[in-house]
Amino acid sequence: MAEKTVKALAKLSNKTSETLLTQLREAGLQKQSENDLVSDSEQEQLLVFLQQSHGQTQKSRISLKTKTTATAKITDTSGKAKNINVVKSKKKVFVKPDTDKIAEEIAEKARLAEEARLKELAVKQEEERKKKQAQEQQEAVLASMRANSGASQKSTQTATASVVVKKAKKEEEASDSVVTASVVKKGDVAKADKPKKAPAKTESPADKEARKAREAEEQKLREIEAENRRKLAEEAQKRTLEQMKQMASRYSDKEDAPVAVVRKDEPLAKGLVGAALEESFEQERREIKRGGGSANARGKTAKKKGKEELEIKTKSRALKSSQANKHKFEMPVEKIIHDVEVGESIVVSDLAQKMAVKVREVIKSLMKMGEMARESDVIDQTTAALVIEEFGHNFIAVSDTQLEDDLHEAASERQGNVQTRPPVVTIMGHVDHGKTSLLDKIRETKVASGEAGGITQHIGAYHVTTDRGVITFLDTPGHAAFTAMRSRGAQATDIVVIVVAADDGVMPQTEEAIDHARAAGVPIIIAMNKMDKDTVDPERVLNELSVKEIITEAWGGDTSLVKVSAKTGMGIDELLETISIHAEIMELTAPIDGAAQGVVIESRLDKGRGVVASLLVKKGTLNQGDLVLAGEFYGKVRAMTDENGQRIKSAGPSIPVEILGLPDAPMAGSEFLVVSDEKKAREVADFRIARERERVLERQNKMRLENMFDSLGKEEAATLNIILKTDVRGSLEALLGALDELSTDEVKVRVISSGVGAITESDVILAESSEAVLLGFNVRADNAGKRKADEAGLDIRYYSVIYGLIDDVKMAMSGMLAPEHREQILGIAEVREVFRSSKFGAAAGCMVQEGTIYRNKPIRVLRDDKVIFTGQLQSLRRYKDDVTEVKAGMECGLAVKGYEVAVGDLIEVFEIHEVKRTL
C-alpha cells in the first residue's frame, strides 16, 4: 500500500468520501477533507477497526491440514487381492508469535544482566574502597603512636605491632623475665609460638624498677590508642553529618533555608530512614569501642585454647557512611524548576519536553487559554511564555538567529584598519526619465541603447573614477513592477539621486522613490533631467516636489537640486561635485582588512559559466578563493570580475563585483559574508533553508484555511497556471509580485513553478501535466526543452519587456472570465381585447406601444407592473396573415403559449446578449 488521498481510497473501496471520512474519525484518525493523505499505517489501523466493528478478530493460530492418498493391496477372506485407497491426514498448527511479549522478555533479560554486572562492579569498588580506607587509618594510628611514644626503640616497635603481655604471675616474678612484644598478624593467632618460661629467681630492685617502667610505658600506649579511637569515632560522625547536610542543601534553592541542628538527645530522622541511620551509628560506635568484631572473636578463641595474652592491635576500621546505607526509596523532594529557552516560535511537543511534562498537559493548558493546538502545531513566543509561567518554570526568550549573530560577531572581530571608503549612490526615478542615459553620460558608455524596450529591468552596479575620487553607482528600474528592486537599492546605498524629467514632472514611481529614500534614512539629491528640451517647466516640477515635502535649497530647504541634461552633458560636473560634498559630510568609513561583508545586488544563471552573483562589498576585502555564505547557499569564489568583465583578484569596500562558485542563485537583496569554517557555513545555510521552508508551509496552511472558509457557499474560481523562468532573481521577484496582483475573485493566477535559467525538459513536463502556460522572460528553452515542447504541442511564450508579459496574462485571464448576460427589451404591446378561438384558445387583440413585437423571441406578461408569466408566443397575426414581427403603432393578434392573458396586461418582448468581459 502507498499513501492515498481520502477521495482515491473511497473510490477503491466503492464508498463515498463522506462515509469514509466518518469511518476514519471513528477509528481515531482526524481527517478533515477528501484531499487529506492516508498513510500505510493509518490504512492498516482503519482495516483493524472495521474488522473489529464487524465482529472479526485477528487469528493468533493457523491450522494447516494436508491429505495424502495412497493405494494398498490386501487379500480378503476368499483369497482374492484387491486395491483400496488409504487417506493419510496431517494437521499442523502455527501459533503467531507475540512480538510484544518477546520484546519484553529480551528487555527483561538485558535488564537483569545489566543489574548483575552493575552489582558486581559496585561490590568490587566497595571492597577496594574499604581496603584503601583501612590502610590509610592504620598508617595514621601508627604515625600518631610513634610521635607520642619516642621513649625507646622497644617502645617504638610496640607501637607498630600488637603487644602481648604475659599475665602469669610466675613469669612476672622471674628476674630475667622479659615482656616480649610479638607482632600478631590476622589469622595467625593459633600459629603463634609459646614463649619459653625463664627460671624463677629473686627479683632485684633494678629489675623491679625496669618492670615498673615497662608497665607504665604499656599503659601510656593503651591510653594513646584509646584516644585515637575516640577521635576517629568523632571524625566519622562529623563526616556523616556533613554528607547529610550536603544532600539536604542539594535540593534546596533558597539561600535563607533553615540549617538543621542535630542534638545528641534527638534522633537524626524519623521512620525507616532514621532508624537505619541510628542503627548504623550505634554499630560503628560498638565496633570502635571493642576494636572490631573479628578481633573479639579471635580473643575468645585464644582464651578457650588457654592463651592468656592480651592483644593490642592496630586494625582497619572502615566506618560506614550514610551514602553506603542509602535505601532505594527516596522521600519526595521539591519540584525542579527548569529554564526554558524559546525562540520566535516553538512546537508544542518540544515545549513539553523542555518543561519535562507530558504533551497532553500542555495541550490542556492551551485549551484553557482558548487555543486549539495539536502535538505537532507551532505556537508563538507569547503563548509559550504564558504556558511556561503557568507550569511554574522560568521563561527565557532567545533569538532564532543566534547562529547568524555568532557568525557576524566572529567576522567583525577579524576586521580592522578602518579607512575612508567611496560613496554608494543609487539612481532612482520614474520610467523613461533618463536615469540610465544620465549614468551612461557619466561613465561614457551606451548601456541604455542595448536595453529591451529602452527601459531598465535589472539593477546595474558600476564604479566610476572621477577627479573627485571613486563613486559607486546603482541603477534601479523605474517600472511599477520593480518596487522591491528600488527598495533594495535604497537600503544598500549612502546617497539617493532621484531623476525627474523637467518636461514630465513628478510621477508615481518618483513619489515611491522618495518614500523609499526616506525609509532608508539617506540624503536625497534631485537631478532635473532633460533640461535641453524646449517644453521644460522647472517651476511646475518644484511645486510638485514641495507637495511631497521635498524643499530645495533655492526655496530655503535642505535638498540639493542640480539641473542636468543626459544628452548634452549639462550639469554633470556639478552633480558629481554635489555627491562628493555629501560624502565628505557623512564621513564614510569601513574596515579594509578582514572578512568581507556586503549585499547581493543581483544573481542569474549563465549557460556557460553557471551561477553568477553580483555583490556589493560594504566591509573588509573580498578575495578570490574565499568561502562566501550568501543567503541559503555557500561556496568558494572560483573567479571574480568587475562590471566590465575584467578579471580581478580582490575587491574592497563599496566596490561591485561578479563572482562564480555558488551552487545556486541567491535571493537578490540578501546579505553575504566571508566565513573561515565550512562547517559553520553549512549549519547556517541549513538553518536558513529550514526557516524558509517553515515560513512557506505556515503561509500555505494559513492561506488554505482562509480559502476554505471564504469559499464556502461560493462557486470555484477559475485558475490560470503559469510556469515562469527569468534571467535574474530580481526580475523573477518583480514578475511574481505583478502576477499576484492580477488575481481577482473570479480568476486566480497561480505560479506553480518559477526559477532562474533556461526552460528545461522538466519544466515542459510539469506544464503538460498541470495544464500550465510556459513563460520565459529574457530566457529561451534548451534543446531538450524545445524537443519535448514540440512533441507535446505546447506553446512557449518569450518576452523581453515586462509590459508584454503582463498584458498577455491579462488577456488570458479575460478569456477565462464567464461572459456577462445583458437583457434588451425589444417591444411592448398592450392587450385591448381577449377573444376565444377553437384553435388557440384565448387570443388577445393588442396594440404595439413601443419597439417591435417578434414571433420567435421570449416574452413576459406584466400585470400591475409585476411579472406574472415568462414564456413564448404561440401565434402572431396581422389581420388573417401570420407575421414574424409587428412594429409600434400597429394592431395585432397574438396567443401566449400555456397562459391566458387578460385585458390590460402588457406583453414585453426581450432578448439576452452575451457580452465578453475583460479585466
CSV table of N, CA and C in Angstrom, one decimal, residues 191-245:
chain,number,residue,atom,x,y,z
A,191,LYS,N,48.9,-20.0,65.3
A,191,LYS,CA,50.2,-20.4,65.0
A,191,LYS,C,51.3,-19.7,65.8
A,192,ALA,N,50.9,-18.8,66.7
A,192,ALA,CA,52.0,-18.0,67.4
A,192,ALA,C,52.7,-19.0,68.4
A,193,ASP,N,54.0,-18.9,68.4
A,193,ASP,CA,54.8,-19.7,69.3
A,193,ASP,C,54.7,-19.3,70.8
A,194,LYS,N,54.6,-20.3,71.6
A,194,LYS,CA,54.5,-20.0,73.1
A,194,LYS,C,55.9,-19.6,73.6
A,195,PRO,N,55.9,-18.5,74.4
A,195,PRO,CA,57.2,-18.0,74.9
A,195,PRO,C,57.7,-19.0,76.0
A,196,LYS,N,59.0,-19.1,75.9
A,196,LYS,CA,59.7,-20.0,76.9
A,196,LYS,C,59.7,-19.4,78.3
A,197,LYS,N,59.5,-20.3,79.3
A,197,LYS,CA,59.5,-19.8,80.7
A,197,LYS,C,60.9,-19.7,81.2
A,198,ALA,N,61.2,-18.6,81.8
A,198,ALA,CA,62.5,-18.3,82.4
A,198,ALA,C,62.6,-19.0,83.8
A,199,PRO,N,63.7,-19.4,84.2
A,199,PRO,CA,63.9,-20.0,85.5
A,199,PRO,C,63.6,-18.9,86.6
A,200,ALA,N,62.9,-19.4,87.6
A,200,ALA,CA,62.4,-18.4,88.7
A,200,ALA,C,63.6,-18.1,89.5
A,201,LYS,N,63.7,-16.8,89.8
A,201,LYS,CA,64.8,-16.4,90.7
A,201,LYS,C,64.3,-15.1,91.4
A,202,THR,N,65.0,-14.6,92.4
A,202,THR,CA,64.6,-13.4,93.1
A,202,THR,C,64.8,-12.2,92.3
A,203,GLU,N,63.8,-11.3,92.3
A,203,GLU,CA,63.8,-10.1,91.5
A,203,GLU,C,64.6,-9.0,92.3
A,204,SER,N,65.6,-8.5,91.6
A,204,SER,CA,66.4,-7.5,92.2
A,204,SER,C,65.7,-6.1,92.1
A,205,PRO,N,66.1,-5.1,92.9
A,205,PRO,CA,65.5,-3.8,92.9
A,205,PRO,C,65.6,-3.1,91.5
A,206,ALA,N,66.7,-3.3,90.8
A,206,ALA,CA,66.9,-2.7,89.5
A,206,ALA,C,65.9,-3.3,88.5
A,207,ASP,N,65.7,-4.7,88.6
A,207,ASP,CA,64.8,-5.3,87.7
A,207,ASP,C,63.4,-4.9,88.0
A,208,LYS,N,63.1,-4.7,89.2
A,208,LYS,CA,61.7,-4.2,89.6
A,208,LYS,C,61.4,-2.8,89.1
A,209,GLU,N,62.4,-2.0,89.1
A,209,GLU,CA,62.2,-0.6,88.5
A,209,GLU,C,62.0,-0.7,87.0
A,210,ALA,N,62.8,-1.5,86.4
A,210,ALA,CA,62.7,-1.7,84.9
A,210,ALA,C,61.3,-2.2,84.5
A,211,ARG,N,60.8,-3.2,85.4
A,211,ARG,CA,59.5,-3.7,85.1
A,211,ARG,C,58.4,-2.7,85.2
A,212,LYS,N,58.5,-1.9,86.3
A,212,LYS,CA,57.5,-0.8,86.5
A,212,LYS,C,57.5,0.2,85.4
A,213,ALA,N,58.8,0.5,84.9
A,213,ALA,CA,58.9,1.5,83.8
A,213,ALA,C,58.2,0.9,82.5
A,214,ARG,N,58.4,-0.4,82.3
A,214,ARG,CA,57.8,-1.0,81.1
A,214,ARG,C,56.3,-1.0,81.2
A,215,GLU,N,55.7,-1.3,82.4
A,215,GLU,CA,54.3,-1.3,82.6
A,215,GLU,C,53.7,0.1,82.4
A,216,ALA,N,54.4,1.1,82.9
A,216,ALA,CA,54.0,2.5,82.7
A,216,ALA,C,53.9,2.8,81.2
A,217,GLU,N,55.0,2.4,80.5
A,217,GLU,CA,55.0,2.6,79.1
A,217,GLU,C,53.9,2.0,78.3
A,218,GLU,N,53.6,0.7,78.7
A,218,GLU,CA,52.5,0.0,78.1
A,218,GLU,C,51.1,0.6,78.4
A,219,GLN,N,50.9,1.1,79.6
A,219,GLN,CA,49.7,1.8,80.0
A,219,GLN,C,49.6,3.1,79.2
A,220,LYS,N,50.7,3.8,79.0
A,220,LYS,CA,50.6,5.0,78.2
A,220,LYS,C,50.2,4.7,76.7
A,221,LEU,N,50.8,3.6,76.2
A,221,LEU,CA,50.4,3.3,74.8
A,221,LEU,C,48.9,2.9,74.7
A,222,ARG,N,48.4,2.2,75.7
A,222,ARG,CA,47.0,1.9,75.7
A,222,ARG,C,46.1,3.1,75.7
A,223,GLU,N,46.5,4.1,76.5
A,223,GLU,CA,45.7,5.4,76.5
A,223,GLU,C,45.8,6.1,75.2
A,224,ILE,N,47.0,6.1,74.6
A,224,ILE,CA,47.1,6.8,73.3
A,224,ILE,C,46.2,6.1,72.2
A,225,GLU,N,46.2,4.8,72.2
A,225,GLU,CA,45.3,4.1,71.3
A,225,GLU,C,43.8,4.3,71.5
A,226,ALA,N,43.4,4.4,72.8
A,226,ALA,CA,42.0,4.7,73.1
A,226,ALA,C,41.6,6.1,72.7
A,227,GLU,N,42.6,7.0,72.9
A,227,GLU,CA,42.3,8.4,72.4
A,227,GLU,C,42.2,8.5,70.9
A,228,ASN,N,43.0,7.8,70.2
A,228,ASN,CA,42.9,7.8,68.7
A,228,ASN,C,41.6,7.2,68.3
A,229,ARG,N,41.1,6.1,68.9
A,229,ARG,CA,39.8,5.5,68.6
A,229,ARG,C,38.7,6.5,68.8
A,230,ARG,N,38.8,7.2,69.9
A,230,ARG,CA,37.7,8.2,70.2
A,230,ARG,C,37.7,9.3,69.1
A,231,LYS,N,38.9,9.8,68.7
A,231,LYS,CA,39.0,10.8,67.7
A,231,LYS,C,38.4,10.3,66.4
A,232,LEU,N,38.8,9.1,66.0
A,232,LEU,CA,38.3,8.5,64.8
A,232,LEU,C,36.7,8.4,64.8
A,233,ALA,N,36.2,8.1,65.9
A,233,ALA,CA,34.7,8.0,66.0
A,233,ALA,C,34.1,9.3,65.8
A,234,GLU,N,34.6,10.4,66.4
A,234,GLU,CA,34.1,11.7,66.3
A,234,GLU,C,34.2,12.2,64.8
A,235,GLU,N,35.3,11.9,64.2
A,235,GLU,CA,35.5,12.3,62.8
A,235,GLU,C,34.5,11.6,61.9
A,236,ALA,N,34.3,10.3,62.1
A,236,ALA,CA,33.3,9.6,61.3
A,236,ALA,C,31.9,10.2,61.4
A,237,GLN,N,31.5,10.5,62.7
A,237,GLN,CA,30.2,11.1,62.9
A,237,GLN,C,30.1,12.4,62.2
A,238,LYS,N,31.2,13.2,62.3
A,238,LYS,CA,31.2,14.6,61.6
A,238,LYS,C,31.0,14.4,60.1
A,239,ARG,N,31.8,13.4,59.5
A,239,ARG,CA,31.7,13.2,58.1
A,239,ARG,C,30.3,12.8,57.7
A,240,THR,N,29.6,12.0,58.5
A,240,THR,CA,28.3,11.5,58.1
A,240,THR,C,27.3,12.7,58.2
A,241,LEU,N,27.4,13.5,59.2
A,241,LEU,CA,26.5,14.7,59.3
A,241,LEU,C,26.8,15.7,58.2
A,242,GLU,N,28.0,15.8,57.8
A,242,GLU,CA,28.3,16.7,56.7
A,242,GLU,C,27.7,16.2,55.4
A,243,GLN,N,27.8,14.9,55.2
A,243,GLN,CA,27.2,14.4,54.0
A,243,GLN,C,25.7,14.6,54.0
A,244,MET,N,25.1,14.4,55.1
A,244,MET,CA,23.6,14.6,55.2
A,244,MET,C,23.3,16.1,54.9
A,245,LYS,N,24.1,17.0,55.4
A,245,LYS,CA,23.8,18.4,55.1
A,245,LYS,C,24.0,18.7,53.6
